[in-house]
Short mmCIF file of C-alpha atoms in Angstrom, two decimals:
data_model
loop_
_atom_site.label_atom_id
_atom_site.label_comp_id
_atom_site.label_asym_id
_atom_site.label_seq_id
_atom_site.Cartn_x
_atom_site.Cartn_y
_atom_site.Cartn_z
CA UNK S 1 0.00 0.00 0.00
CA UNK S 2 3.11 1.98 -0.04
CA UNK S 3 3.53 4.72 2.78
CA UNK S 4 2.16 7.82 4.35
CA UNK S 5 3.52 11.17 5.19
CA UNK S 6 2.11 13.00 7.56
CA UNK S 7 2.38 17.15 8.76
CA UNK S 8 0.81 18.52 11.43
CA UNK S 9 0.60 21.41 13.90
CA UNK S 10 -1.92 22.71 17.10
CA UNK S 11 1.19 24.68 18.09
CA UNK S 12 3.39 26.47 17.46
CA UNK S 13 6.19 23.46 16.52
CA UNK S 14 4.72 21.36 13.23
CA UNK S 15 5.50 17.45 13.71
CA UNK S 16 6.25 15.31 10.65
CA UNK S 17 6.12 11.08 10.42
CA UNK S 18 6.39 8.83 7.99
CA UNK S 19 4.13 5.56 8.58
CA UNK S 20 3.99 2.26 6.76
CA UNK S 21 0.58 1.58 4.98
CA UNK S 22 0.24 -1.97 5.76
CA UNK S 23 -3.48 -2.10 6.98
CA UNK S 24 -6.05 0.18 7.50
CA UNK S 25 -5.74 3.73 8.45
CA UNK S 26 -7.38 6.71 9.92
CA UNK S 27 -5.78 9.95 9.73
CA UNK S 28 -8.28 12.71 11.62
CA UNK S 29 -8.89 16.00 13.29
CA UNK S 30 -11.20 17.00 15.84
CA UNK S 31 -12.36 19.83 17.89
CA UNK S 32 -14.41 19.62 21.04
CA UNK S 33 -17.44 21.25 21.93
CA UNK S 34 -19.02 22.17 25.60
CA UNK S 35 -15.98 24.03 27.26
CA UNK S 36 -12.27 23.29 27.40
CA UNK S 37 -12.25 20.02 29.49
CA UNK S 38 -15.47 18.64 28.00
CA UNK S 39 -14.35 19.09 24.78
CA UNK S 40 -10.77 17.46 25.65
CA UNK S 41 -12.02 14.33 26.76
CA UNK S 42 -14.62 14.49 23.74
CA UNK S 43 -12.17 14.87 21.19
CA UNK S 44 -9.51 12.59 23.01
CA UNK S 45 -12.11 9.75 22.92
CA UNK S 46 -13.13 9.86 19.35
CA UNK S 47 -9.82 9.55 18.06
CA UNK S 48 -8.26 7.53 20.19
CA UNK S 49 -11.35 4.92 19.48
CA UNK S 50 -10.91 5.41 15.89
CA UNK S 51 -7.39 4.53 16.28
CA UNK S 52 -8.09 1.62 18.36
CA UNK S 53 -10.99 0.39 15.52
CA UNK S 54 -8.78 1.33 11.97
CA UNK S 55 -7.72 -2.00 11.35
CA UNK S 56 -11.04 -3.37 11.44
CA UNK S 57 -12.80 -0.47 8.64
CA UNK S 58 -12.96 -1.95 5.63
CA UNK S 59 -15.89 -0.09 4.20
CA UNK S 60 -17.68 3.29 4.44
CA UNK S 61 -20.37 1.41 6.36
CA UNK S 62 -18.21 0.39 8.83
CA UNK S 63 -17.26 4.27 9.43
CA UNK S 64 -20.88 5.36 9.66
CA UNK S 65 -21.31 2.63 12.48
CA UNK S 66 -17.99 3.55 14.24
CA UNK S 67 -18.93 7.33 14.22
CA UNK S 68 -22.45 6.63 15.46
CA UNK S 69 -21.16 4.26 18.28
CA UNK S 70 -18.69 7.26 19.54
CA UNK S 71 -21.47 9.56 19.39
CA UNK S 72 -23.62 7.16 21.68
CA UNK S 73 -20.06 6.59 23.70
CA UNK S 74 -19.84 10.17 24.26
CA UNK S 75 -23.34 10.96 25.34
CA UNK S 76 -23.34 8.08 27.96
CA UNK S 77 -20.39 9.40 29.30
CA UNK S 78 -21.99 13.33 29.73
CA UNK S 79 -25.40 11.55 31.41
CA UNK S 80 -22.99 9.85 33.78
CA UNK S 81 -21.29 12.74 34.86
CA UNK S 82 -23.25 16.02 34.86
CA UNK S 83 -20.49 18.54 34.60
CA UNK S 84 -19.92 17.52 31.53
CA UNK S 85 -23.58 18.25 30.03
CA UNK S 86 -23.37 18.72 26.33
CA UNK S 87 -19.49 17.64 25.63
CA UNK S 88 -19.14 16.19 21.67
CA UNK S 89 -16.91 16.98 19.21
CA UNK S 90 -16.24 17.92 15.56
CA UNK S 91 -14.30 15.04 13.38
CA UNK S 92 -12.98 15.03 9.99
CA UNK S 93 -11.19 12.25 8.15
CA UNK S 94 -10.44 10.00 5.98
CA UNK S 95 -9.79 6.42 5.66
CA UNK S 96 -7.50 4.84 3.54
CA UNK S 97 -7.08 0.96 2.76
CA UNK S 98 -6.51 -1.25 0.25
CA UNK S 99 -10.11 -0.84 -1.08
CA UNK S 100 -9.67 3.32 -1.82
CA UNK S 101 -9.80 6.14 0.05
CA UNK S 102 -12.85 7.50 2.00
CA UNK S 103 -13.51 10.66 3.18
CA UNK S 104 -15.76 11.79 6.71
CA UNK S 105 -17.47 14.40 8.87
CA UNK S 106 -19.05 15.26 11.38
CA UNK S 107 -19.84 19.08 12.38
CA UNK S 108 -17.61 21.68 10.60
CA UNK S 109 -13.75 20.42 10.41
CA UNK S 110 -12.58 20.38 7.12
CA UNK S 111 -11.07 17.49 4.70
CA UNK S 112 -9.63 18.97 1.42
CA UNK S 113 -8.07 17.11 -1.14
CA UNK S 114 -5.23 18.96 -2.54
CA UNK S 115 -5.57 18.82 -6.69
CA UNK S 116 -2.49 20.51 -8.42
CA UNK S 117 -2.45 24.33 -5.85
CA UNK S 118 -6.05 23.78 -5.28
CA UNK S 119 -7.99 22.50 -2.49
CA UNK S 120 -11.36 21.19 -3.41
CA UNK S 121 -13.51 20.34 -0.07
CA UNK S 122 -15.13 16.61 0.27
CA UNK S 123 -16.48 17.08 3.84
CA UNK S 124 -20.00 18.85 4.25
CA UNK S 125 -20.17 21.26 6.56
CA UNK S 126 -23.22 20.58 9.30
CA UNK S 127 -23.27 24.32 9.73
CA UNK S 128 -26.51 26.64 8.87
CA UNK S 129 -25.86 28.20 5.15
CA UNK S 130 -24.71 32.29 5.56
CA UNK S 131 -24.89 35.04 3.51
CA UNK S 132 -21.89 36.21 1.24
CA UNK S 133 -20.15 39.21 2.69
CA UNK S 134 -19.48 42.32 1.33
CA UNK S 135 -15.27 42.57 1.84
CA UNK S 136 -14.70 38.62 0.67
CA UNK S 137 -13.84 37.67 4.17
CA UNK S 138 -14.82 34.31 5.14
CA UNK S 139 -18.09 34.28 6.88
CA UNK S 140 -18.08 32.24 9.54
CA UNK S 141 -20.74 31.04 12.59
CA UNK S 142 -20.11 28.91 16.10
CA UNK S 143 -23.49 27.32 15.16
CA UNK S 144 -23.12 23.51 14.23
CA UNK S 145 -26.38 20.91 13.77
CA UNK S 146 -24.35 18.34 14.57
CA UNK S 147 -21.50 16.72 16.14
CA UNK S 148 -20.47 13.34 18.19
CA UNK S 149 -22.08 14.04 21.75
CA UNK S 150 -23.28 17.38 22.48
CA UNK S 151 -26.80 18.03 23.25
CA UNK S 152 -28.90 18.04 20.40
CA UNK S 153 -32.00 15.80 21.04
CA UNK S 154 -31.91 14.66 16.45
CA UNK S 155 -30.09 11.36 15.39
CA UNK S 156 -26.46 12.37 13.96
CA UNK S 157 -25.48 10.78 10.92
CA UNK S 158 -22.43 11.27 9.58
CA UNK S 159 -21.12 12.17 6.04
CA UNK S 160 -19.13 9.59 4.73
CA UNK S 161 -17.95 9.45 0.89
CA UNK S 162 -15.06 8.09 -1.25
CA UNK S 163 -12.60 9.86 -2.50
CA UNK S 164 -12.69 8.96 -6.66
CA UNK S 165 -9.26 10.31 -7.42
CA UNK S 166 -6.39 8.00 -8.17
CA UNK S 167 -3.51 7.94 -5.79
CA UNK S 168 -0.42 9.36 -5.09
CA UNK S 169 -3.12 11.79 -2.68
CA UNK S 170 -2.55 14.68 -0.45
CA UNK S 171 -5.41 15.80 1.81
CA UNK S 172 -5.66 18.90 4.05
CA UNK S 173 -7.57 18.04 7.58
CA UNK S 174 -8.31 20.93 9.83
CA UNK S 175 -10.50 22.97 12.44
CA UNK S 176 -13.01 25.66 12.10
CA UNK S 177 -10.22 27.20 14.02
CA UNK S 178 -8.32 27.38 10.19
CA UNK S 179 -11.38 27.63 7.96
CA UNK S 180 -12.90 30.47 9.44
CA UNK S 181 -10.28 32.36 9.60
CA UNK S 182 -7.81 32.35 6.82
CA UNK S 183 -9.52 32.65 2.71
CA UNK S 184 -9.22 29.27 0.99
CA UNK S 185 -7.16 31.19 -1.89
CA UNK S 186 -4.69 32.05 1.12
CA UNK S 187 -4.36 28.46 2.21
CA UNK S 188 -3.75 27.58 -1.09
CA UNK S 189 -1.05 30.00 -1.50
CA UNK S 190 0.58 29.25 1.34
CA UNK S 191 0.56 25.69 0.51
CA UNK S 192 2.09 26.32 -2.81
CA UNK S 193 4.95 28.57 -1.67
CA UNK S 194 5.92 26.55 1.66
CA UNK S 195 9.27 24.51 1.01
CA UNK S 196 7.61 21.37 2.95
CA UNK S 197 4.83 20.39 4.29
CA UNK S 198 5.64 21.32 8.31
CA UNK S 199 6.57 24.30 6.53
CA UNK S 200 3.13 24.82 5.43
CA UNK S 201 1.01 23.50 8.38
CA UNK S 202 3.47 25.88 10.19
CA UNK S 203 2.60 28.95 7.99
CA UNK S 204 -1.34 28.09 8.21
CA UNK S 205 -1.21 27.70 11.77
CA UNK S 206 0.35 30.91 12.07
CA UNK S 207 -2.05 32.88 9.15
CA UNK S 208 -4.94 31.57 11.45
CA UNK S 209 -3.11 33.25 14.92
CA UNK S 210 -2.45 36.54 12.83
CA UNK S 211 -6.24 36.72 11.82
CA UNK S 212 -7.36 36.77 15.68
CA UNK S 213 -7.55 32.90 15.97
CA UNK S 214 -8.57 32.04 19.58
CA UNK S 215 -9.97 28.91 18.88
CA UNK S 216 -8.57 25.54 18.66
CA UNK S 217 -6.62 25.15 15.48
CA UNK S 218 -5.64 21.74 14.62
CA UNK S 219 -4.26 21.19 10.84
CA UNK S 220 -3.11 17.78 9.46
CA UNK S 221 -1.27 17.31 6.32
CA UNK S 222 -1.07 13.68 4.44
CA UNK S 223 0.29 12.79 1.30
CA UNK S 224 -0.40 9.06 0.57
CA UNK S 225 2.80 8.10 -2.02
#
């Protein structure tokens, strides 16, 4: 299955591995909701359970079932322990075996797959549609309709999808704390002039701290070669 390269940064110090493709894998982001310790443990406990469960997705299916088990996982956890009322997180994806490459979502962090200097989005964002504004800024809401956990009362279901483009891939993962903030032409351009690609997760990270960014910002780089 060859290998797969991976860049990413949620400081200020990018990290960069190089991992074996031998069986199934999930590379993901995500960004927890409900305050800063809710959203830790959250966010901590859907990847780490997608980590634990990778070698056994073979299929989108078994993604959409994995997803909506966290989600349960996540809620039973916030009933049992009441200061932690409407924890959940965002998550976005992909998996990659020997079967293809699929995308997923859940909530508003971002997969892109990087196509020549473009970025071309295959997640959906479960965020309320928004006007255009008038200066070409990125308009941006907290508002999600749905994540894993949190504390709506409607059944998530997650957005799961393959990825039709041959391999080698690169895919951009990343937080509303990225994607609200920085212009996807900036990303782009910054992608295209960085040397390498903690170089680039580097200079996003830091384009999303020089717009304001307060929130989380969590940016993954992969390049499947």
């Amino acid at each position: 299955m060859g290998a797969l390269t991976i860049a990413s940064a949620n400081m200020t110090m990018p990290v960069r591995c190089v991992l074996p493709l031998t069986e199934p894998v999930v590379i993901a982001v995500a960004d927890g909701l409900g305050g800063h310790a809710a959203g830790e443990i959250a966010s901590e406990h859907a990847v780490h359970r997608m980590a634990e469960m990778s070698p056994r997705l073979l299929s989108p299916d078994d993604v959409d079932v994995l997803l909506k088990n966290i989600d349960e996982e996540i809620k039973d956890h916030a009933n049992q322990h009441t200061e932690f009322s409407g924890m959940g997180t965002t998550v976005a994806g992909l998996l990659l075996n020997s079967d293809g490459n699929f995308w997923f979502n859940v909530g508003d962090s971002r997969t892109y797959r990087l196509e020549g200097t473009r970025l071309r989005q295959l997640s959906q964002d479960d965020s309320p549609p928004l006007p255009p504004s008038d200066d070409g800024k990125p308009v941006t809401t907290n508002f999600i309709t749905q994540s894993l956990g949190g504390s709506g009362s409607t059944a998530m279901v997650p957005h799961v999808g393959r990825d039709h483009e041959p391999d080698p891939g690169t895919w951009l993962m990343c937080s509303d704390g990225l994607s609200d903030l920085v212009a996807l032409e900036d990303m782009e351009r910054i992608i295209a002039e960085a040397g390498s690609d903690e170089a680039a997760v580097h200079a996003l990270w830091q384009a999303a701290m020089d717009a304001s960014g307060r929130d989380n910002i969590s940016i993954l780089l992969a390049r499947r070669i």
